[in-house]
Coordinates of C-alpha atoms and ligand atoms in Angstrom, one line a residue:
M1 CA 60.5 -21.9 88.4
I2 CA 59.3 -24.9 90.5
N3 CA 59.1 -24.3 94.2
V4 CA 59.8 -26.9 96.9
A5 CA 56.1 -27.5 97.7
R6 CA 55.4 -28.2 94.0
E7 CA 58.4 -30.6 93.7
K8 CA 56.7 -32.8 96.3
R9 CA 53.4 -32.9 94.4
K10 CA 52.3 -36.3 93.2
V11 CA 51.0 -37.2 89.8
T12 CA 49.1 -40.4 89.2
I13 CA 49.2 -41.5 85.5
V14 CA 46.7 -44.1 84.5
G15 CA 47.8 -46.1 81.5
G16 CA 51.3 -47.2 80.4
G17 CA 50.7 -46.9 76.7
P18 CA 52.8 -44.5 74.6
V19 CA 50.9 -41.3 75.7
G20 CA 51.1 -42.2 79.4
S21 CA 54.8 -43.1 79.3
L22 CA 55.7 -39.9 77.5
S23 CA 53.7 -37.8 79.9
A24 CA 55.6 -39.5 82.8
I25 CA 58.9 -38.3 81.3
F26 CA 57.7 -34.7 80.9
L27 CA 56.0 -34.5 84.3
S28 CA 59.0 -35.9 86.1
R29 CA 61.2 -33.3 84.4
R30 CA 59.0 -30.7 85.9
G31 CA 59.8 -32.0 89.4
F32 CA 56.6 -34.0 90.1
H33 CA 56.7 -37.4 91.7
V34 CA 55.1 -39.6 89.2
D35 CA 53.4 -43.0 89.7
L36 CA 52.3 -44.7 86.5
Y37 CA 49.8 -47.5 86.8
E38 CA 49.3 -50.0 83.9
A39 CA 46.6 -52.7 84.0
R40 CA 48.6 -55.2 81.8
S41 CA 51.9 -56.8 82.7
D42 CA 55.2 -55.2 81.5
I43 CA 55.3 -55.5 77.7
R44 CA 59.1 -55.2 77.9
N45 CA 59.2 -58.7 79.3
Q46 CA 57.2 -60.1 76.4
K47 CA 59.4 -59.5 73.4
N48 CA 57.2 -61.5 71.1
A49 CA 53.9 -60.1 72.3
K50 CA 51.7 -59.0 69.5
G51 CA 49.1 -56.5 70.3
R52 CA 46.6 -54.3 68.5
S53 CA 47.8 -52.3 65.4
I54 CA 51.3 -53.6 65.5
N55 CA 52.5 -51.2 62.9
L56 CA 51.5 -47.6 62.7
S57 CA 52.7 -44.4 61.0
L58 CA 54.5 -41.7 63.0
S59 CA 54.6 -38.3 61.5
L60 CA 55.7 -34.8 62.4
R61 CA 53.4 -34.3 65.4
G62 CA 54.4 -37.5 67.1
L63 CA 58.1 -37.1 66.2
S64 CA 58.1 -33.5 67.6
A65 CA 56.9 -34.8 70.9
L66 CA 59.5 -37.6 70.9
K67 CA 62.1 -35.0 70.0
K68 CA 61.3 -32.9 73.1
A69 CA 61.8 -36.0 75.2
G70 CA 65.1 -36.6 73.3
L71 CA 63.8 -39.9 71.9
D72 CA 63.2 -39.1 68.2
E73 CA 66.5 -40.5 66.9
R74 CA 66.1 -43.7 68.9
I75 CA 62.6 -44.2 67.5
K76 CA 63.6 -43.3 63.9
A77 CA 66.2 -46.2 64.2
I78 CA 63.3 -48.6 64.7
G79 CA 61.1 -47.1 62.0
I80 CA 60.9 -47.4 58.2
P81 CA 60.8 -44.1 56.3
M82 CA 57.9 -44.0 53.8
H83 CA 57.9 -41.7 50.8
A84 CA 54.6 -42.1 49.1
R85 CA 51.2 -43.9 48.9
Y86 CA 51.2 -46.8 46.5
I87 CA 47.8 -47.4 45.0
H88 CA 46.9 -50.9 43.8
G89 CA 44.1 -50.4 41.3
S90 CA 41.3 -53.0 40.7
N91 CA 42.4 -53.8 37.2
G92 CA 46.0 -54.7 38.3
N93 CA 47.5 -51.2 37.6
H94 CA 49.4 -49.3 40.3
Y95 CA 50.6 -45.8 40.8
E96 CA 52.3 -43.7 43.4
I97 CA 51.0 -40.6 45.1
P98 CA 53.9 -38.8 46.7
Y99 CA 53.5 -37.2 50.1
G100 CA 54.6 -33.8 49.1
K101 CA 57.8 -31.9 49.6
K102 CA 61.1 -33.8 49.8
G103 CA 62.3 -34.2 53.4
Q104 CA 58.8 -34.9 54.7
F105 CA 58.4 -38.4 55.7
L106 CA 56.4 -40.9 57.7
L107 CA 57.8 -43.7 59.7
S108 CA 56.2 -47.1 59.9
T109 CA 56.8 -48.0 63.5
D110 CA 56.2 -51.1 65.6
R111 CA 53.8 -49.7 68.2
L112 CA 54.8 -52.1 70.9
E113 CA 58.5 -51.4 70.4
L114 CA 57.9 -47.7 70.6
N115 CA 55.9 -48.3 73.8
R116 CA 58.8 -50.4 75.3
Q117 CA 61.3 -47.7 74.5
L118 CA 59.1 -45.0 76.1
L119 CA 58.5 -47.1 79.3
S120 CA 62.3 -47.7 79.6
A121 CA 63.0 -43.9 79.2
A122 CA 60.3 -43.1 81.8
E123 CA 61.7 -45.6 84.2
K124 CA 65.2 -43.9 84.0
C125 CA 63.7 -40.5 85.0
D126 CA 64.0 -39.3 88.6
N127 CA 60.9 -39.7 90.6
V128 CA 59.1 -42.1 88.2
N129 CA 57.7 -45.4 89.6
L130 CA 56.0 -47.8 87.2
H131 CA 53.4 -50.2 88.5
F132 CA 52.2 -53.0 86.3
Q133 CA 49.2 -55.3 86.7
Q134 CA 47.4 -52.6 88.7
K135 CA 44.1 -51.6 87.2
L136 CA 42.3 -48.4 88.0
I137 CA 38.9 -49.3 89.3
R138 CA 37.6 -45.9 90.1
C139 CA 38.8 -42.4 90.9
D140 CA 37.4 -39.3 92.4
A141 CA 38.7 -36.1 90.8
R142 CA 37.3 -33.9 93.5
I143 CA 39.6 -35.2 96.3
P144 CA 41.5 -36.5 94.2
T145 CA 42.0 -40.2 94.9
A146 CA 42.5 -43.3 92.7
T147 CA 41.7 -46.9 93.6
F148 CA 43.6 -49.7 92.0
E149 CA 43.1 -53.4 92.0
E150 CA 46.1 -55.7 92.2
S151 CA 45.6 -59.5 92.4
G152 CA 42.2 -59.1 94.1
H153 CA 43.4 -56.4 96.5
F154 CA 42.3 -52.8 96.4
K155 CA 44.4 -49.8 97.3
T156 CA 43.4 -46.2 97.3
H157 CA 46.0 -43.5 96.8
Q158 CA 45.6 -39.8 97.4
T159 CA 47.3 -37.6 94.8
T160 CA 47.6 -34.1 93.4
L161 CA 46.8 -34.7 89.7
I162 CA 45.3 -37.7 87.9
V163 CA 46.3 -38.0 84.3
G164 CA 44.1 -40.4 82.3
C165 CA 46.0 -42.0 79.5
D166 CA 44.0 -45.1 79.7
G167 CA 42.8 -45.4 76.2
T168 CA 39.5 -45.7 74.4
N169 CA 37.5 -47.2 77.4
S170 CA 39.0 -44.8 79.9
T171 CA 38.0 -45.3 83.5
V172 CA 39.3 -41.8 84.4
R173 CA 37.0 -40.3 81.7
S174 CA 34.1 -42.3 83.0
S175 CA 34.7 -40.8 86.5
M176 CA 34.9 -37.3 85.0
L177 CA 31.5 -37.8 83.3
R178 CA 30.0 -37.2 86.7
G179 CA 31.2 -33.6 86.5
K180 CA 30.4 -31.2 83.7
M181 CA 31.6 -33.1 80.7
D182 CA 29.9 -33.6 77.3
F183 CA 30.6 -36.9 75.8
S184 CA 29.7 -38.9 72.7
Q185 CA 30.8 -42.1 71.1
K186 CA 30.0 -43.4 67.7
H187 CA 30.9 -46.7 66.0
I188 CA 31.2 -46.7 62.3
E189 CA 29.6 -49.6 60.4
H190 CA 33.1 -50.8 59.3
G191 CA 35.4 -53.0 61.2
Y192 CA 39.0 -54.0 60.7
K193 CA 41.0 -57.3 60.4
E194 CA 44.7 -57.6 60.4
L195 CA 46.5 -59.9 58.0
V196 CA 50.2 -60.5 57.2
I197 CA 52.3 -60.4 54.1
P198 CA 55.3 -62.5 55.0
P199 CA 58.8 -61.9 53.6
N200 CA 59.3 -63.4 50.2
P201 CA 61.2 -66.7 49.7
E202 CA 64.5 -64.7 49.4
G203 CA 63.8 -63.2 52.8
D204 CA 63.1 -59.8 51.4
Y205 CA 60.1 -57.5 51.3
A206 CA 57.4 -59.0 49.0
L207 CA 56.2 -55.4 48.0
P208 CA 58.2 -52.2 47.6
P209 CA 58.9 -51.3 51.3
N210 CA 58.9 -47.5 51.6
F211 CA 55.3 -47.0 50.8
L212 CA 51.9 -47.1 52.4
H213 CA 50.1 -49.6 50.1
I214 CA 46.4 -49.0 49.5
W215 CA 43.9 -51.1 47.7
P216 CA 40.9 -48.8 47.3
R217 CA 37.7 -50.6 46.5
H218 CA 35.2 -47.8 47.0
E219 CA 33.0 -49.4 49.7
F220 CA 36.1 -50.9 51.5
M221 CA 39.8 -51.0 51.3
M222 CA 43.0 -52.8 52.4
I223 CA 46.2 -51.1 53.4
A224 CA 49.7 -52.5 54.2
L225 CA 52.6 -51.0 56.2
P226 CA 56.1 -52.5 56.2
N227 CA 57.7 -54.1 59.3
L228 CA 61.4 -54.2 60.2
D229 CA 61.3 -58.1 59.9
K230 CA 60.5 -57.6 56.1
S231 CA 56.9 -58.5 56.5
F232 CA 53.9 -56.2 56.1
T233 CA 51.0 -55.7 58.4
C234 CA 47.8 -55.6 56.2
T235 CA 44.6 -54.2 57.5
L236 CA 41.3 -54.8 55.8
F237 CA 38.6 -52.2 56.5
M238 CA 35.2 -53.3 55.5
P239 CA 31.5 -53.1 56.6
M240 CA 30.7 -55.7 59.2
R241 CA 27.9 -57.1 57.1
N242 CA 30.4 -57.9 54.3
Y243 CA 32.6 -59.9 56.8
D244 CA 29.4 -61.8 57.7
K245 CA 29.1 -63.0 54.1
I246 CA 32.6 -64.6 54.1
K247 CA 31.9 -67.9 55.8
T248 CA 34.3 -70.4 54.4
K249 CA 37.9 -70.6 53.2
S250 CA 36.8 -70.8 49.6
D251 CA 34.7 -67.6 50.2
V252 CA 37.9 -65.9 51.4
L253 CA 39.8 -67.0 48.3
A254 CA 37.0 -66.0 46.0
F255 CA 36.7 -62.6 47.7
F256 CA 40.5 -61.9 47.4
Q257 CA 40.6 -63.2 43.8
Y258 CA 37.9 -60.7 42.8
Y259 CA 39.1 -57.7 44.8
F260 CA 42.8 -58.1 45.8
T261 CA 44.1 -60.4 43.1
D262 CA 47.7 -59.1 43.3
A263 CA 47.8 -59.6 47.1
I264 CA 47.2 -63.4 47.0
P265 CA 50.6 -64.5 45.7
V266 CA 52.4 -62.3 48.3
M267 CA 50.2 -63.3 51.2
G268 CA 50.2 -67.0 50.3
E269 CA 46.9 -68.7 49.6
E270 CA 47.0 -71.1 52.5
M271 CA 48.1 -68.5 55.0
L272 CA 45.4 -66.1 53.9
K273 CA 42.7 -68.8 54.3
E274 CA 44.0 -69.7 57.8
S275 CA 44.6 -66.2 59.1
F276 CA 41.4 -64.7 57.9
F277 CA 39.3 -66.5 60.5
A278 CA 41.9 -66.3 63.3
I279 CA 40.3 -63.2 64.9
A280 CA 36.9 -61.6 64.5
P281 CA 36.8 -58.1 62.8
L282 CA 37.4 -55.4 65.4
P283 CA 35.1 -52.3 65.7
L284 CA 36.2 -48.7 65.0
I285 CA 35.0 -45.9 67.3
T286 CA 35.1 -42.1 67.5
I287 CA 35.1 -40.5 71.0
R288 CA 34.5 -36.9 71.6
C289 CA 34.3 -35.1 74.9
R290 CA 34.5 -31.6 76.3
P291 CA 36.4 -30.4 78.4
Y292 CA 39.4 -32.7 78.9
H293 CA 39.9 -31.6 82.5
Y294 CA 38.3 -31.5 85.9
G295 CA 39.3 -28.4 88.0
G296 CA 43.0 -28.5 88.7
T297 CA 43.0 -32.2 89.6
A298 CA 42.3 -34.4 86.6
V299 CA 43.0 -34.4 82.9
I300 CA 42.7 -36.9 80.0
M301 CA 44.9 -37.3 77.0
G302 CA 45.4 -39.5 73.9
D303 CA 42.7 -42.0 73.0
A304 CA 41.0 -41.4 76.4
A305 CA 40.2 -37.9 75.3
H306 CA 39.8 -38.4 71.5
A307 CA 39.8 -41.9 70.1
V308 CA 39.5 -41.6 66.3
V309 CA 39.1 -44.0 63.4
P310 CA 42.6 -44.8 62.1
F311 CA 42.4 -43.5 58.6
Y312 CA 44.7 -40.5 58.9
G313 CA 47.2 -42.4 61.0
Q314 CA 46.9 -39.6 63.6
G315 CA 45.6 -41.3 66.7
L316 CA 48.9 -41.8 68.3
N317 CA 50.4 -38.7 66.7
S318 CA 47.7 -36.5 68.3
G319 CA 48.1 -38.3 71.6
L320 CA 51.8 -37.7 71.7
E321 CA 51.2 -34.1 70.7
D322 CA 48.8 -33.7 73.6
A323 CA 51.6 -34.6 76.0
L324 CA 53.9 -32.2 74.2
L325 CA 51.4 -29.3 74.3
F326 CA 50.5 -30.0 78.0
D327 CA 54.2 -29.7 78.8
D328 CA 54.4 -26.4 76.9
I329 CA 51.5 -25.0 78.9
M330 CA 53.1 -26.2 82.1
E331 CA 56.1 -24.2 81.1
E332 CA 53.9 -21.1 80.3
Y333 CA 52.0 -21.2 83.6
S334 CA 54.9 -22.4 85.8
S335 CA 53.1 -25.7 86.5
D336 CA 50.1 -24.0 88.1
L337 CA 47.6 -26.8 87.6
E338 CA 44.5 -24.6 88.2
R339 CA 45.5 -22.6 85.1
V340 CA 47.3 -25.3 83.1
L341 CA 44.3 -27.7 83.0
P342 CA 41.7 -25.3 81.6
A343 CA 44.2 -23.9 79.2
F344 CA 44.9 -27.4 77.9
S345 CA 41.2 -28.0 77.2
D346 CA 40.9 -24.6 75.5
L347 CA 43.8 -25.5 73.3
R348 CA 43.0 -29.1 72.5
V349 CA 39.3 -29.9 72.5
D350 CA 38.4 -28.3 69.2
S351 CA 41.5 -29.8 67.7
G352 CA 40.5 -33.2 69.0
H353 CA 37.1 -32.9 67.4
G354 CA 38.9 -31.7 64.2
I355 CA 41.0 -34.8 63.9
A356 CA 37.9 -37.0 64.5
D357 CA 36.2 -35.3 61.5
L358 CA 39.3 -35.5 59.4
S359 CA 39.9 -39.2 60.1
L360 CA 36.3 -40.0 59.1
Y361 CA 36.7 -37.9 55.9
N362 CA 40.0 -39.6 55.0
Y363 CA 38.4 -43.0 54.9
M364 CA 36.3 -41.8 52.0
E365 CA 39.4 -40.4 50.4
M366 CA 41.5 -43.6 50.8
R367 CA 38.9 -46.1 49.8
S368 CA 37.3 -44.2 47.0
H369 CA 38.6 -40.8 46.0
V370 CA 42.2 -41.9 45.4
A371 CA 41.0 -44.0 42.5
T372 CA 39.3 -41.1 40.7
P373 CA 40.8 -38.9 37.9
W374 CA 39.4 -35.8 39.7
F375 CA 41.4 -36.6 42.9
L376 CA 44.6 -37.2 40.8
L377 CA 44.0 -33.9 39.0
R378 CA 43.5 -32.1 42.4
K379 CA 46.7 -33.6 43.8
K380 CA 48.6 -32.3 40.8
V381 CA 47.1 -28.8 41.1
D382 CA 47.6 -28.8 44.9
S383 CA 51.3 -29.8 44.7
M384 CA 51.9 -27.2 41.9
L385 CA 50.3 -24.5 44.0
H386 CA 52.2 -25.6 47.1
H387 CA 55.4 -25.5 45.1
L388 CA 54.6 -21.9 43.9
L389 CA 53.2 -20.6 47.3
P390 CA 54.8 -22.9 49.9
S391 CA 53.5 -21.2 53.0
A392 CA 50.2 -19.8 51.7
F393 CA 49.0 -23.0 50.1
I394 CA 49.5 -26.3 51.9
P395 CA 47.6 -29.4 50.8
L396 CA 45.3 -30.9 53.3
Y397 CA 47.3 -34.2 53.7
S398 CA 50.5 -32.2 54.4
M399 CA 48.8 -29.9 56.9
V400 CA 47.6 -32.9 58.9
T401 CA 50.7 -35.1 58.6
F402 CA 53.6 -32.8 58.1
S403 CA 52.7 -29.7 60.1
R404 CA 51.7 -28.7 63.6
I405 CA 48.8 -26.6 62.6
P406 CA 45.9 -27.4 65.0
Y407 CA 43.5 -29.9 63.4
D408 CA 40.5 -27.6 63.6
E409 CA 42.5 -24.8 61.9
V410 CA 43.5 -27.4 59.2
I411 CA 39.8 -27.9 58.4
R412 CA 39.1 -24.2 58.1
R413 CA 42.2 -23.6 55.9
S414 CA 41.5 -26.6 53.7
R415 CA 37.9 -25.5 53.1
K416 CA 39.0 -22.1 52.0
Q417 CA 41.7 -23.6 49.7
D418 CA 39.3 -26.1 48.3
M419 CA 36.8 -23.4 47.4
I420 CA 39.5 -21.3 45.7
V421 CA 41.0 -24.2 43.8
D422 CA 37.7 -25.9 42.8
N423 CA 36.3 -22.6 41.6
A424 CA 39.5 -21.9 39.6
I425 CA 39.4 -25.3 38.0
I426 CA 35.7 -24.9 37.1
T427 CA 36.3 -21.4 35.8
I428 CA 39.2 -22.4 33.7
G429 CA 37.2 -25.5 32.4
C430 CA 34.1 -23.3 31.7
S431 CA 36.3 -20.7 29.9
G432 CA 37.8 -23.3 27.7
L433 CA 34.4 -24.7 26.9
A434 CA 33.0 -21.2 26.2
L435 CA 36.0 -20.5 23.9
C436 CA 35.3 -23.7 22.0
V437 CA 31.7 -22.9 21.6
Y438 CA 32.6 -19.3 20.5
G439 CA 35.1 -20.7 18.0
C440 CA 32.5 -23.1 16.5
Y441 CA 30.0 -20.2 16.3
K442 CA 32.6 -18.1 14.5
I443 CA 33.3 -20.8 12.0
Y444 CA 29.6 -21.3 11.4
K445 CA 29.0 -17.5 10.9
K446 CA 31.9 -17.2 8.4
G447 CA 30.1 -19.7 6.3
L448 CA 32.9 -22.2 6.5
V449 CA 30.6 -25.0 7.5
G450 CA 28.1 -23.8 5.0
N451 CA 30.8 -24.1 2.2
L452 CA 31.2 -27.7 3.1
D453 CA 34.9 -27.2 2.8
T454 CA 35.3 -27.5 6.5
V455 CA 38.9 -28.7 6.8
R456 CA 40.2 -25.8 4.6
G457 CA 37.9 -23.4 6.4
C458 CA 39.1 -24.5 9.8
R459 CA 42.7 -24.1 8.8
Q460 CA 42.0 -20.6 7.5
W461 CA 40.2 -19.7 10.7
L462 CA 42.9 -21.0 12.9
T463 CA 45.5 -19.2 10.9
R464 CA 43.6 -16.0 11.1
Y465 CA 42.9 -16.1 14.8
F466 CA 45.7 -18.1 16.4
I467 CA 48.7 -19.0 14.3
R468 CA 49.5 -15.6 12.9
Ligands
LIG501 P1 46.6 -46.9 74.4 O1 47.7 -47.2 73.5 O2 45.3 -47.6 74.2 O3 47.1 -47.2 75.9 C1 46.3 -47.2 77.0 C2 46.9 -48.0 78.1 O4 46.1 -47.9 79.3 C3 46.9 -49.5 77.8 O5 48.2 -49.9 78.0 C4 45.9 -50.1 78.7 O6 46.3 -51.4 79.1 C5 46.0 -49.1 79.9 N1 44.7 -49.1 80.7 C6 43.4 -49.1 80.2 N2 42.6 -49.0 81.2 C7 43.3 -49.1 82.3 C8 43.0 -49.1 83.7 N3 41.7 -49.0 84.1 N4 44.0 -49.1 84.6 C9 45.3 -49.1 84.2 N5 45.6 -49.1 83.0 C10 44.7 -49.1 82.0 N6 47.8 -44.0 65.3 C11 48.7 -43.3 64.6 O7 49.2 -42.2 65.0 N7 49.2 -43.8 63.4 C12 48.7 -44.9 62.9 O8 49.1 -45.3 61.8 C13 47.7 -45.6 63.6 N8 47.2 -46.8 63.1 C14 46.2 -47.4 63.8 C15 45.6 -48.6 63.2 C16 44.6 -49.2 63.9 C17 44.0 -50.4 63.2 C18 44.1 -48.7 65.1 C19 43.0 -49.4 65.9 C20 44.7 -47.6 65.7 C21 45.7 -46.9 65.0 N9 46.3 -45.8 65.6 C22 47.3 -45.1 64.8 C23 45.9 -45.2 66.9 C24 46.8 -45.6 68.0 O9 47.0 -46.9 68.1 C25 46.2 -45.0 69.3 O10 45.8 -43.7 69.1 C26 47.3 -45.0 70.4 O11 47.7 -46.3 70.7 C27 46.7 -44.3 71.6 O12 47.7 -44.3 72.7 P2 47.2 -44.1 74.2 O13 48.5 -44.2 75.0 O14 46.4 -42.9 74.3 O15 46.3 -45.3 74.5

């Protein structure tokens, strides 16, 4: 139950990205008066605006959060279902790695369109005011107050709760660092560059559309996700020092001819050479902090709390799940912020660190492991075991992407499963080898090799021991 005093409480959300907009919807439904401040102008007025990571994959966690807000069907309508990973080998071969059980799917979604829809849904809620081109300059979680800059003017607002959904370089988080917060950030040596595969001359997709395309090349990789306009957004992930070696248009072409030969005809040679130098490679960062709250007055969510490298496609999914779980806790503690905020940190911090580790691990898997026979064997064994024991054995990828198991728990379960499966495979392999050695020894002992009539001897031995 929400009492009258609580209904008048004010929430200041900083950041009008997907996580901030969804949080605005949930908080307004709990009777709070919500002011959402966004530093940029309203992206709904810039229909052709292209921003960072135009296309991203949305999976169960993100979709569950959208479902609670009643927006999942609308978002599914602007997404492309994806059924499997499509691996482009270096020798021109390709194969598919299915995601798992039927009915589990990813959506390739236009990030900006998703953001637009969430902003519009938030705007329609009672007690939500959206403020654009207002940048948070500083906040004080102790009072709490937040100071915004708009066209050179500064305004300070008093509020009840500050929710920092202001992304990787969060100002809210910076202000909370003055309290008791542990914080670390780490850049990986790899950066990313976005390229485009346009529609083919017939106006259709140039590659099979319902797949996450991956070109694993061990030290680096390229991926492609489909867009609704029949193009693909390609992302090349590579060490920064490798980008530095590509200086001219002919270097670009030579590089692609060597590593991504099949991508050149679909990208278009000229377009590739032009677009490669259009923007510098962007850095990739992991941010970890603990806790995610300050007293009962400030909390951070999404990239502000746990920016991760994008290799599991979980950055946004985990951010939307933050908003969903925060709302669940609000329900549980009747919106008592003094209890809700610590409970949110307790529930989410280890999970946030978990997805940071998983995302770093998955880069190795995507750029290197997917191209190895051991990985393919493990995938087969994993899906067979999952088929036989659907709830006891869930492959790592499925736990991350198609379940709501906390990420830190995913790591623990996956380690246990790996130990069991690897040991079983090694035991079966060693037993097979031991059996062979034993068979050869038996043949030798029986004098079959000694008789020099090996073929007849083997036949006899096989008949005696196995065929009969
Ligand atoms: P943001 O989207 O960064 O939004 C923060 C908002 O706060 C912005 O609008 C910003 O303008 C505003 N802001 C910042 N500072 C201030 C301030 N001082 N005052 C007011 N406003 C401010 N995730 C997935 O789930 N699946 C994927 O497939 C995927 N692919 C990715 C691919 C790449 C290459 C990258 C880089 C990321 C990918 N992600 C993916 C991650 C995803 O994009 C982010 O996790 C997600 O956008 C985070 O949402 P957010 O709302 O927390 O932060």
